[in-house]
């Protein structure tokens, strides 16, 4: 549904990165670690599957 960060943004572990919709429920995906957003691999409206890479975090 929404990408909450941009490439180059600094993030903290637990900070929301994006919001996905699954079975009509919204799920916020948190950062697994502190770092900098290196690359966003998806865009609003994309369909993703379990295990698909969504965002690369460096650091």
CSV table of C-alpha atoms in Angstrom, one decimal:
chain,number,residue,atom,x,y,z
A,1,UNK,CA,0.0,0.0,0.0
A,2,UNK,CA,2.6,2.5,1.1
A,3,UNK,CA,6.4,2.9,1.1
A,4,UNK,CA,7.3,4.9,4.2
A,5,UNK,CA,11.0,5.6,3.5
A,6,UNK,CA,13.1,6.7,0.6
A,7,UNK,CA,16.5,5.6,-0.7
A,8,UNK,CA,19.3,7.2,1.4
A,9,UNK,CA,17.1,7.5,4.5
A,10,UNK,CA,18.6,6.5,7.8
A,11,UNK,CA,16.4,4.1,9.8
A,12,UNK,CA,16.3,2.6,13.3
A,13,UNK,CA,15.5,-1.1,14.1
A,14,UNK,CA,11.7,-1.4,14.5
A,15,UNK,CA,10.9,1.7,12.4
A,16,UNK,CA,8.2,1.2,9.8
A,17,UNK,CA,9.5,0.8,6.3
A,18,UNK,CA,6.3,0.0,4.4
A,19,UNK,CA,2.7,-1.1,4.7
A,20,UNK,CA,1.5,-4.2,2.9
A,21,UNK,CA,-2.1,-5.4,2.5
A,22,UNK,CA,-2.8,-9.1,3.0
A,23,UNK,CA,-6.3,-10.5,3.1
A,24,UNK,CA,-7.7,-7.0,3.5
A,25,UNK,CA,-5.5,-6.3,6.6
A,26,UNK,CA,-2.8,-3.7,6.6
A,27,UNK,CA,0.6,-4.9,8.0
A,28,UNK,CA,3.5,-2.5,8.7
A,29,UNK,CA,6.9,-4.0,8.0
A,30,UNK,CA,9.6,-2.8,10.4
A,31,UNK,CA,13.3,-2.4,9.8
A,32,UNK,CA,15.2,-5.4,11.1
A,33,UNK,CA,18.3,-3.3,12.0
A,34,UNK,CA,19.7,0.2,12.1
A,35,UNK,CA,21.1,1.4,8.8
A,36,UNK,CA,20.6,3.3,5.6
A,37,UNK,CA,18.1,2.5,2.8
A,38,UNK,CA,20.2,1.4,-0.1
A,39,UNK,CA,17.5,0.4,-2.5
A,40,UNK,CA,13.7,0.0,-2.6
A,41,UNK,CA,12.9,-3.0,-4.7
A,42,UNK,CA,9.1,-2.6,-4.9
A,43,UNK,CA,6.7,0.2,-5.6
A,44,UNK,CA,3.1,1.0,-4.6
A,45,UNK,CA,0.7,-1.5,-6.2
A,46,UNK,CA,3.2,-4.4,-6.7
A,47,UNK,CA,2.2,-7.9,-5.8
A,48,UNK,CA,4.7,-9.6,-3.5
A,49,UNK,CA,5.1,-13.2,-2.2
A,50,UNK,CA,6.5,-14.5,1.1
A,51,UNK,CA,10.3,-14.2,1.0
A,52,UNK,CA,10.5,-11.6,-1.8
A,53,UNK,CA,13.1,-9.0,-1.1
A,54,UNK,CA,11.4,-5.6,-0.6
A,55,UNK,CA,14.1,-3.2,0.6
A,56,UNK,CA,17.9,-3.3,1.0
A,57,UNK,CA,19.3,-1.8,4.2
A,58,UNK,CA,23.0,-1.1,4.4
A,59,UNK,CA,24.9,-0.8,7.7
